[in-house]
Amino acid sequence: MASRRYARVDRTVCVACGACASVCPKGAAAVSHGCWAEIDPAACVGCGLCAKTCPAGCIALAERTDDR
Amino acid sequence: MKKQKHWYDYLWVWTAVYFALGFFNILFAWLGMIDFLLPLGFAVFGGNKWFCNHLCGRGQLCMKLGGDLKCSRNRPTPSWMYSKWFRYGFLIFFLVMFGNVVFQTWLVGSGAASLREAVKLFWTFRVPWGWAYTAGAVPDWAAQFSFGFYSLMLTSLLIGLIVMALFKPRTWCTFCPMGTMTQGICKLRRAGK
């Protein structure tokens, strides 16, 4: 069963360092084209490790809606 | 779930070895150019930050010390530190300082200045480093560049470790000049498509 929460990245703040990808236990986070991190909501288990690690504080956990 | 380890997950060792080598022989400082050229290569030719994301030994060292060894307070990074003004301002400052290293190298090479066997920390404090160089081993300009470049590398490492201890392990990454520059290049490439 999917987690009720998932991580979301604020692209305007992300520095694309990849710290989130290095700690994500599910491999759901990746840096896209060197511009910002992206987290696959389908793979994300909402553990919050990426949000805790992100040095720019640009990752937040959001509640899933029906379509996420 | 345990993540699979790759060879590049151990590059933090390389960073530690690099600074140790520079302590004994300053000419090893030239190897730091790899950390300058590789990220630019990935960004310019590949349009990605693969170096920052996988190969940056400094980032890994900060994660190791700040995360695994818990040397970081893990407090939120102040927002000004990852603001565009500060990031690009620091990048410009860093490039000017690198330009100064190159200029000093040129002065020594042209005979207008003599070799200074010292490392300058935080662009201010001159630390004698003569034990790490045997006079005449290489042309003076090559040795001068080593001292200047090692100063830059060591200063940035110390800043990285200070902000690691005060804030999050990889706070340095938010204003790392190479990270800022390569992200800018990647964004420009993407915008141009």
PDB file of C-alpha atoms in Angstrom:
ATOM      1  CA  MET A   1       0.000   0.000   0.000  1.00  0.00           C
ATOM      2  CA  ALA A   2       1.346   3.439  -0.885  1.00  0.00           C
ATOM      3  CA  SER A   3       2.288   5.820   1.909  1.00  0.00           C
ATOM      4  CA  ARG A   4      -0.140   8.656   2.628  1.00  0.00           C
ATOM      5  CA  ARG A   5       2.664  11.159   2.240  1.00  0.00           C
ATOM      6  CA  TYR A   6       5.193  11.845  -0.470  1.00  0.00           C
ATOM      7  CA  ALA A   7       8.120  14.237  -0.901  1.00  0.00           C
ATOM      8  CA  ARG A   8       7.902  17.280  -3.138  1.00  0.00           C
ATOM      9  CA  VAL A   9      10.745  19.499  -4.355  1.00  0.00           C
ATOM     10  CA  ASP A  10      10.598  23.264  -4.670  1.00  0.00           C
ATOM     11  CA  ARG A  11      12.432  23.629  -7.997  1.00  0.00           C
ATOM     12  CA  THR A  12      13.003  27.348  -7.547  1.00  0.00           C
ATOM     13  CA  VAL A  13      15.196  26.728  -4.514  1.00  0.00           C
ATOM     14  CA  CYS A  14      16.809  23.338  -5.289  1.00  0.00           C
ATOM     15  CA  VAL A  15      20.576  23.527  -5.898  1.00  0.00           C
ATOM     16  CA  ALA A  16      20.699  20.075  -7.538  1.00  0.00           C
ATOM     17  CA  CYS A  17      23.378  18.771  -5.198  1.00  0.00           C
ATOM     18  CA  GLY A  18      21.880  15.281  -5.182  1.00  0.00           C
ATOM     19  CA  ALA A  19      21.974  14.822  -1.397  1.00  0.00           C
ATOM     20  CA  CYS A  20      18.356  13.600  -1.514  1.00  0.00           C
ATOM     21  CA  ALA A  21      19.184  10.995  -4.148  1.00  0.00           C
ATOM     22  CA  SER A  22      22.148   9.759  -2.133  1.00  0.00           C
ATOM     23  CA  VAL A  23      19.982   8.976   0.904  1.00  0.00           C
ATOM     24  CA  CYS A  24      16.682   7.895  -0.650  1.00  0.00           C
ATOM     25  CA  PRO A  25      16.210   4.227   0.297  1.00  0.00           C
ATOM     26  CA  LYS A  26      13.872   3.628  -2.643  1.00  0.00           C
ATOM     27  CA  GLY A  27      15.850   5.377  -5.352  1.00  0.00           C
ATOM     28  CA  ALA A  28      12.875   7.653  -5.907  1.00  0.00           C
ATOM     29  CA  ALA A  29      14.921  10.854  -6.009  1.00  0.00           C
ATOM     30  CA  ALA A  30      17.127  11.893  -8.910  1.00  0.00           C
ATOM     31  CA  VAL A  31      18.587  15.105 -10.264  1.00  0.00           C
ATOM     32  CA  SER A  32      17.000  15.953 -13.573  1.00  0.00           C
ATOM     33  CA  HIS A  33      19.244  17.451 -16.291  1.00  0.00           C
ATOM     34  CA  GLY A  34      21.464  19.037 -13.628  1.00  0.00           C
ATOM     35  CA  CYS A  35      18.806  21.608 -12.868  1.00  0.00           C
ATOM     36  CA  TRP A  36      16.821  20.343  -9.896  1.00  0.00           C
ATOM     37  CA  ALA A  37      15.896  17.194  -8.036  1.00  0.00           C
ATOM     38  CA  GLU A  38      12.784  15.248  -8.882  1.00  0.00           C
ATOM     39  CA  ILE A  39      11.082  12.675  -6.705  1.00  0.00           C
ATOM     40  CA  ASP A  40       8.913  10.015  -8.243  1.00  0.00           C
ATOM     41  CA  PRO A  41       5.691  10.133  -6.205  1.00  0.00           C
ATOM     42  CA  ALA A  42       4.859   6.555  -7.176  1.00  0.00           C
ATOM     43  CA  ALA A  43       8.127   5.251  -5.710  1.00  0.00           C
ATOM     44  CA  CYS A  44       8.292   7.607  -2.728  1.00  0.00           C
ATOM     45  CA  VAL A  45       7.390   6.029   0.610  1.00  0.00           C
ATOM     46  CA  GLY A  46       7.225   9.361   2.426  1.00  0.00           C
ATOM     47  CA  CYS A  47       9.971   8.505   4.905  1.00  0.00           C
ATOM     48  CA  GLY A  48      11.187  12.121   4.910  1.00  0.00           C
ATOM     49  CA  LEU A  49      14.879  11.249   4.840  1.00  0.00           C
ATOM     50  CA  CYS A  50      15.438  13.435   1.782  1.00  0.00           C
ATOM     51  CA  ALA A  51      13.699  16.405   3.429  1.00  0.00           C
ATOM     52  CA  LYS A  52      15.851  15.953   6.514  1.00  0.00           C
ATOM     53  CA  THR A  53      19.044  15.792   4.453  1.00  0.00           C
ATOM     54  CA  CYS A  54      18.330  18.562   1.936  1.00  0.00           C
ATOM     55  CA  PRO A  55      20.705  21.449   2.755  1.00  0.00           C
ATOM     56  CA  ALA A  56      18.504  24.002   1.006  1.00  0.00           C
ATOM     57  CA  GLY A  57      15.347  22.899   2.784  1.00  0.00           C
ATOM     58  CA  CYS A  58      13.497  22.677  -0.501  1.00  0.00           C
ATOM     59  CA  ILE A  59      11.862  19.279   0.057  1.00  0.00           C
ATOM     60  CA  ALA A  60       8.599  19.024   1.930  1.00  0.00           C
ATOM     61  CA  LEU A  61       6.254  16.149   2.572  1.00  0.00           C
ATOM     62  CA  ALA A  62       2.776  16.522   1.167  1.00  0.00           C
ATOM     63  CA  GLU A  63      -0.384  14.531   1.701  1.00  0.00           C
ATOM     64  CA  ARG A  64      -1.382  12.374  -1.224  1.00  0.00           C
ATOM     65  CA  THR A  65      -4.533  13.217  -3.050  1.00  0.00           C
ATOM     66  CA  ASP A  66      -6.434  10.529  -4.935  1.00  0.00           C
ATOM     67  CA  ASP A  67      -4.532  11.011  -8.184  1.00  0.00           C
ATOM     68  CA  ARG A  68      -1.060  10.910  -6.551  1.00  0.00           C
TER      69      ARG A  68
ATOM     70  CA  MET B   1      16.616  -1.163   2.416  1.00  0.00           C
ATOM     71  CA  LYS B   2      20.406  -1.109   2.042  1.00  0.00           C
ATOM     72  CA  LYS B   3      21.522   0.863  -0.999  1.00  0.00           C
ATOM     73  CA  GLN B   4      23.942  -0.781  -3.369  1.00  0.00           C
ATOM     74  CA  LYS B   5      27.403   0.747  -3.101  1.00  0.00           C
ATOM     75  CA  HIS B   6      29.394   1.818  -6.142  1.00  0.00           C
ATOM     76  CA  TRP B   7      33.098   2.549  -6.503  1.00  0.00           C
ATOM     77  CA  TYR B   8      32.361   6.264  -6.587  1.00  0.00           C
ATOM     78  CA  ASP B   9      30.704   6.146  -3.178  1.00  0.00           C
ATOM     79  CA  TYR B  10      34.170   6.000  -1.657  1.00  0.00           C
ATOM     80  CA  LEU B  11      35.566   9.140  -3.270  1.00  0.00           C
ATOM     81  CA  TRP B  12      35.544  10.900   0.097  1.00  0.00           C
ATOM     82  CA  VAL B  13      38.772   8.942   0.660  1.00  0.00           C
ATOM     83  CA  TRP B  14      40.263  10.697  -2.363  1.00  0.00           C
ATOM     84  CA  THR B  15      39.458  14.112  -0.845  1.00  0.00           C
ATOM     85  CA  ALA B  16      41.142  13.178   2.430  1.00  0.00           C
ATOM     86  CA  VAL B  17      44.171  11.803   0.544  1.00  0.00           C
ATOM     87  CA  TYR B  18      44.380  14.921  -1.633  1.00  0.00           C
ATOM     88  CA  PHE B  19      44.685  17.276   1.330  1.00  0.00           C
ATOM     89  CA  ALA B  20      47.112  14.929   3.085  1.00  0.00           C
ATOM     90  CA  LEU B  21      49.337  14.792  -0.017  1.00  0.00           C
ATOM     91  CA  GLY B  22      49.391  18.584  -0.219  1.00  0.00           C
ATOM     92  CA  PHE B  23      50.633  18.682   3.343  1.00  0.00           C
ATOM     93  CA  PHE B  24      53.723  16.695   2.381  1.00  0.00           C
ATOM     94  CA  ASN B  25      54.272  17.868  -1.186  1.00  0.00           C
ATOM     95  CA  ILE B  26      52.486  20.957  -2.430  1.00  0.00           C
ATOM     96  CA  LEU B  27      52.852  19.943  -6.086  1.00  0.00           C
ATOM     97  CA  PHE B  28      50.035  17.432  -5.582  1.00  0.00           C
ATOM     98  CA  ALA B  29      47.757  20.482  -5.449  1.00  0.00           C
ATOM     99  CA  TRP B  30      47.671  20.334  -9.252  1.00  0.00           C
ATOM    100  CA  LEU B  31      45.543  17.187  -8.976  1.00  0.00           C
ATOM    101  CA  GLY B  32      42.761  19.426  -7.637  1.00  0.00           C
ATOM    102  CA  MET B  33      42.282  20.689 -11.190  1.00  0.00           C
ATOM    103  CA  ILE B  34      40.404  17.431 -11.769  1.00  0.00           C
ATOM    104  CA  ASP B  35      37.720  18.744  -9.408  1.00  0.00           C
ATOM    105  CA  PHE B  36      37.585  21.928 -11.455  1.00  0.00           C
ATOM    106  CA  LEU B  37      37.519  20.475 -14.916  1.00  0.00           C
ATOM    107  CA  LEU B  38      35.400  17.333 -14.499  1.00  0.00           C
ATOM    108  CA  PRO B  39      32.212  19.088 -13.245  1.00  0.00           C
ATOM    109  CA  LEU B  40      32.527  21.622 -16.052  1.00  0.00           C
ATOM    110  CA  GLY B  41      32.989  18.816 -18.561  1.00  0.00           C
ATOM    111  CA  PHE B  42      29.874  17.011 -17.356  1.00  0.00           C
ATOM    112  CA  ALA B  43      27.836  20.222 -17.419  1.00  0.00           C
ATOM    113  CA  VAL B  44      29.046  21.570 -20.758  1.00  0.00           C
ATOM    114  CA  PHE B  45      29.127  18.325 -22.730  1.00  0.00           C
ATOM    115  CA  GLY B  46      26.605  16.200 -20.832  1.00  0.00           C
ATOM    116  CA  GLY B  47      24.204  18.835 -19.503  1.00  0.00           C
ATOM    117  CA  ASN B  48      24.176  17.245 -16.069  1.00  0.00           C
ATOM    118  CA  LYS B  49      25.602  17.509 -12.572  1.00  0.00           C
ATOM    119  CA  TRP B  50      26.815  13.941 -12.414  1.00  0.00           C
ATOM    120  CA  PHE B  51      29.991  15.084 -10.728  1.00  0.00           C
ATOM    121  CA  CYS B  52      28.137  16.805  -7.863  1.00  0.00           C
ATOM    122  CA  ASN B  53      25.652  13.964  -7.575  1.00  0.00           C
ATOM    123  CA  HIS B  54      28.070  11.043  -7.653  1.00  0.00           C
ATOM    124  CA  LEU B  55      31.739  12.000  -7.778  1.00  0.00           C
ATOM    125  CA  CYS B  56      32.183  14.922  -5.398  1.00  0.00           C
ATOM    126  CA  GLY B  57      34.483  13.656  -2.665  1.00  0.00           C
ATOM    127  CA  ARG B  58      34.019  16.814  -0.647  1.00  0.00           C
ATOM    128  CA  GLY B  59      30.240  16.405  -0.523  1.00  0.00           C
ATOM    129  CA  GLN B  60      30.685  12.770   0.441  1.00  0.00           C
ATOM    130  CA  LEU B  61      33.190  13.700   3.151  1.00  0.00           C
ATOM    131  CA  CYS B  62      30.707  16.187   4.590  1.00  0.00           C
ATOM    132  CA  MET B  63      27.995  13.504   4.544  1.00  0.00           C
ATOM    133  CA  LYS B  64      30.378  11.064   6.209  1.00  0.00           C
ATOM    134  CA  LEU B  65      31.455  13.446   8.958  1.00  0.00           C
ATOM    135  CA  GLY B  66      28.173  15.296   9.398  1.00  0.00           C
ATOM    136  CA  GLY B  67      25.836  12.381   8.829  1.00  0.00           C
ATOM    137  CA  ASP B  68      27.476   9.072   9.763  1.00  0.00           C
ATOM    138  CA  LEU B  69      29.804  10.486  12.433  1.00  0.00           C
ATOM    139  CA  LYS B  70      27.221  13.026  13.625  1.00  0.00           C
ATOM    140  CA  CYS B  71      29.590  16.003  13.573  1.00  0.00           C
ATOM    141  CA  SER B  72      26.781  18.245  12.319  1.00  0.00           C
ATOM    142  CA  ARG B  73      24.161  20.016  14.415  1.00  0.00           C
ATOM    143  CA  ASN B  74      21.759  19.300  11.536  1.00  0.00           C
ATOM    144  CA  ARG B  75      20.075  22.679  11.858  1.00  0.00           C
ATOM    145  CA  PRO B  76      18.345  24.321   8.886  1.00  0.00           C
ATOM    146  CA  THR B  77      20.663  26.271   6.608  1.00  0.00           C
ATOM    147  CA  PRO B  78      19.981  30.032   6.781  1.00  0.00           C
ATOM    148  CA  SER B  79      17.933  30.960   3.724  1.00  0.00           C
ATOM    149  CA  TRP B  80      20.335  33.713   2.600  1.00  0.00           C
ATOM    150  CA  MET B  81      22.980  31.053   2.169  1.00  0.00           C
ATOM    151  CA  TYR B  82      21.088  29.423  -0.691  1.00  0.00           C
ATOM    152  CA  SER B  83      19.655  32.628  -2.129  1.00  0.00           C
ATOM    153  CA  LYS B  84      20.624  33.388  -5.730  1.00  0.00           C
ATOM    154  CA  TRP B  85      22.357  36.616  -4.700  1.00  0.00           C
ATOM    155  CA  PHE B  86      24.685  34.895  -2.297  1.00  0.00           C
ATOM    156  CA  ARG B  87      25.303  31.878  -4.507  1.00  0.00           C
ATOM    157  CA  TYR B  88      26.216  33.875  -7.601  1.00  0.00           C
ATOM    158  CA  GLY B  89      28.001  36.518  -5.526  1.00  0.00           C
ATOM    159  CA  PHE B  90      30.173  33.832  -3.961  1.00  0.00           C
ATOM    160  CA  LEU B  91      30.788  32.296  -7.377  1.00  0.00           C
ATOM    161  CA  ILE B  92      32.036  35.634  -8.723  1.00  0.00           C
ATOM    162  CA  PHE B  93      34.194  36.182  -5.637  1.00  0.00           C
ATOM    163  CA  PHE B  94      35.644  32.698  -5.990  1.00  0.00           C
ATOM    164  CA  LEU B  95      36.409  33.174  -9.679  1.00  0.00           C
ATOM    165  CA  VAL B  96      38.109  36.499  -8.944  1.00  0.00           C
ATOM    166  CA  MET B  97      40.221  34.776  -6.292  1.00  0.00           C
ATOM    167  CA  PHE B  98      41.092  32.014  -8.759  1.00  0.00           C
ATOM    168  CA  GLY B  99      42.013  34.716 -11.271  1.00  0.00           C
ATOM    169  CA  ASN B 100      44.300  36.174  -8.622  1.00  0.00           C
ATOM    170  CA  VAL B 101      46.012  32.792  -8.222  1.00  0.00           C
ATOM    171  CA  VAL B 102      46.592  32.665 -11.973  1.00  0.00           C
ATOM    172  CA  PHE B 103      47.848  36.279 -11.961  1.00  0.00           C
ATOM    173  CA  GLN B 104      50.325  35.547  -9.158  1.00  0.00           C
ATOM    174  CA  THR B 105      51.485  32.513 -11.117  1.00  0.00           C
ATOM    175  CA  TRP B 106      52.055  34.715 -14.150  1.00  0.00           C
ATOM    176  CA  LEU B 107      53.972  37.301 -12.082  1.00  0.00           C
ATOM    177  CA  VAL B 108      56.286  34.598 -10.749  1.00  0.00           C
ATOM    178  CA  GLY B 109      56.674  33.063 -14.201  1.00  0.00           C
ATOM    179  CA  SER B 110      57.636  36.400 -15.726  1.00  0.00           C
ATOM    180  CA  GLY B 111      60.124  37.147 -12.959  1.00  0.00           C
ATOM    181  CA  ALA B 112      58.154  40.138 -11.628  1.00  0.00           C
ATOM    182  CA  ALA B 113      57.592  38.438  -8.270  1.00  0.00           C
ATOM    183  CA  SER B 114      59.323  35.749  -6.304  1.00  0.00           C
ATOM    184  CA  LEU B 115      57.897  32.442  -5.164  1.00  0.00           C
ATOM    185  CA  ARG B 116      56.081  32.559  -1.822  1.00  0.00           C
ATOM    186  CA  GLU B 117      56.223  29.224  -0.048  1.00  0.00           C
ATOM    187  CA  ALA B 118      53.088  29.793   1.973  1.00  0.00           C
ATOM    188  CA  VAL B 119      49.436  28.849   2.014  1.00  0.00           C
ATOM    189  CA  LYS B 120      46.913  31.646   2.466  1.00  0.00           C
ATOM    190  CA  LEU B 121      43.840  30.649   4.454  1.00  0.00           C
ATOM    191  CA  PHE B 122      40.544  32.489   4.072  1.00  0.00           C
ATOM    192  CA  TRP B 123      42.341  34.800   1.612  1.00  0.00           C
ATOM    193  CA  THR B 124      43.869  36.532   4.636  1.00  0.00           C
ATOM    194  CA  PHE B 125      46.061  34.430   6.901  1.00  0.00           C
ATOM    195  CA  ARG B 126      49.450  33.462   5.518  1.00  0.00           C
ATOM    196  CA  VAL B 127      50.669  30.103   6.844  1.00  0.00           C
ATOM    197  CA  PRO B 128      54.288  29.084   6.115  1.00  0.00           C
ATOM    198  CA  TRP B 129      54.256  25.843   4.103  1.00  0.00           C
ATOM    199  CA  GLY B 130      57.877  25.620   2.977  1.00  0.00           C
ATOM    200  CA  TRP B 131      58.393  22.037   4.198  1.00  0.00           C
ATOM    201  CA  ALA B 132      56.123  20.799   1.423  1.00  0.00           C
ATOM    202  CA  TYR B 133      58.329  22.032  -1.398  1.00  0.00           C
ATOM    203  CA  THR B 134      61.950  21.497  -2.425  1.00  0.00           C
ATOM    204  CA  ALA B 135      63.231  24.615  -4.181  1.00  0.00           C
ATOM    205  CA  GLY B 136      64.033  24.065  -7.832  1.00  0.00           C
ATOM    206  CA  ALA B 137      62.066  20.820  -8.177  1.00  0.00           C
ATOM    207  CA  VAL B 138      59.846  22.438 -10.815  1.00  0.00           C
ATOM    208  CA  PRO B 139      59.742  25.913 -12.398  1.00  0.00           C
ATOM    209  CA  ASP B 140      58.790  28.552  -9.805  1.00  0.00           C
ATOM    210  CA  TRP B 141      55.517  29.394 -11.553  1.00  0.00           C
ATOM    211  CA  ALA B 142      54.343  25.771 -11.257  1.00  0.00           C
ATOM    212  CA  ALA B 143      55.120  25.784  -7.542  1.00  0.00           C
ATOM    213  CA  GLN B 144      53.424  29.177  -7.082  1.00  0.00           C
ATOM    214  CA  PHE B 145      50.255  27.865  -8.693  1.00  0.00           C
ATOM    215  CA  SER B 146      50.365  24.855  -6.357  1.00  0.00           C
ATOM    216  CA  PHE B 147      50.553  27.062  -3.269  1.00  0.00           C
ATOM    217  CA  GLY B 148      47.791  29.360  -4.519  1.00  0.00           C
ATOM    218  CA  PHE B 149      45.489  26.596  -5.669  1.00  0.00           C
ATOM    219  CA  TYR B 150      45.981  24.546  -2.518  1.00  0.00           C
ATOM    220  CA  SER B 151      45.121  27.683  -0.508  1.00  0.00           C
ATOM    221  CA  LEU B 152      41.862  27.960  -2.417  1.00  0.00           C
ATOM    222  CA  MET B 153      41.035  24.280  -1.997  1.00  0.00           C
ATOM    223  CA  LEU B 154      41.909  24.188   1.701  1.00  0.00           C
ATOM    224  CA  THR B 155      39.994  27.379   2.444  1.00  0.00           C
ATOM    225  CA  SER B 156      36.881  26.076   0.710  1.00  0.00           C
ATOM    226  CA  LEU B 157      37.201  22.764   2.576  1.00  0.00           C
ATOM    227  CA  LEU B 158      37.416  24.586   5.895  1.00  0.00           C
ATOM    228  CA  ILE B 159      34.383  26.722   5.048  1.00  0.00           C
ATOM    229  CA  GLY B 160      32.559  23.533   4.056  1.00  0.00           C
ATOM    230  CA  LEU B 161      33.434  21.850   7.335  1.00  0.00           C
ATOM    231  CA  ILE B 162      32.413  24.888   9.392  1.00  0.00           C
ATOM    232  CA  VAL B 163      28.985  25.141   7.764  1.00  0.00           C
ATOM    233  CA  MET B 164      28.667  21.353   7.971  1.00  0.00           C
ATOM    234  CA  ALA B 165      29.148  21.528  11.734  1.00  0.00           C
ATOM    235  CA  LEU B 166      26.825  24.503  12.173  1.00  0.00           C
ATOM    236  CA  PHE B 167      24.036  23.531   9.806  1.00  0.00           C
ATOM    237  CA  LYS B 168      23.344  20.476   7.608  1.00  0.00           C
ATOM    238  CA  PRO B 169      26.091  18.103   6.436  1.00  0.00           C
ATOM    239  CA  ARG B 170      25.957  19.318   2.839  1.00  0.00           C
ATOM    240  CA  THR B 171      25.295  23.004   3.455  1.00  0.00           C
ATOM    241  CA  TRP B 172      28.483  23.792   1.510  1.00  0.00           C
ATOM    242  CA  CYS B 173      26.764  22.405  -1.604  1.00  0.00           C
ATOM    243  CA  THR B 174      24.169  25.186  -1.498  1.00  0.00           C
ATOM    244  CA  PHE B 175      26.803  27.816  -2.352  1.00  0.00           C
ATOM    245  CA  CYS B 176      29.645  25.710  -3.740  1.00  0.00           C
ATOM    246  CA  PRO B 177      30.997  27.747  -6.672  1.00  0.00           C
ATOM    247  CA  MET B 178      31.387  24.689  -8.905  1.00  0.00           C
ATOM    248  CA  GLY B 179      27.852  23.538  -8.070  1.00  0.00           C
ATOM    249  CA  THR B 180      26.415  26.972  -8.782  1.00  0.00           C
ATOM    250  CA  MET B 181      28.328  27.281 -12.036  1.00  0.00           C
ATOM    251  CA  THR B 182      27.422  23.824 -13.324  1.00  0.00           C
ATOM    252  CA  GLN B 183      23.743  24.220 -12.381  1.00  0.00           C
ATOM    253  CA  GLY B 184      23.736  27.552 -14.231  1.00  0.00           C
ATOM    254  CA  ILE B 185      25.256  25.896 -17.304  1.00  0.00           C
ATOM    255  CA  CYS B 186      22.698  23.068 -17.167  1.00  0.00           C
ATOM    256  CA  LYS B 187      19.821  25.540 -16.874  1.00  0.00           C
ATOM    257  CA  LEU B 188      21.152  27.557 -19.805  1.00  0.00           C
ATOM    258  CA  ARG B 189      21.463  24.402 -21.895  1.00  0.00           C
ATOM    259  CA  ARG B 190      17.927  23.389 -21.016  1.00  0.00           C
ATOM    260  CA  ALA B 191      16.552  26.846 -21.773  1.00  0.00           C
ATOM    261  CA  GLY B 192      18.306  26.819 -25.138  1.00  0.00           C
ATOM    262  CA  LYS B 193      16.575  23.624 -26.265  1.00  0.00           C
TER     263      LYS B 193
END
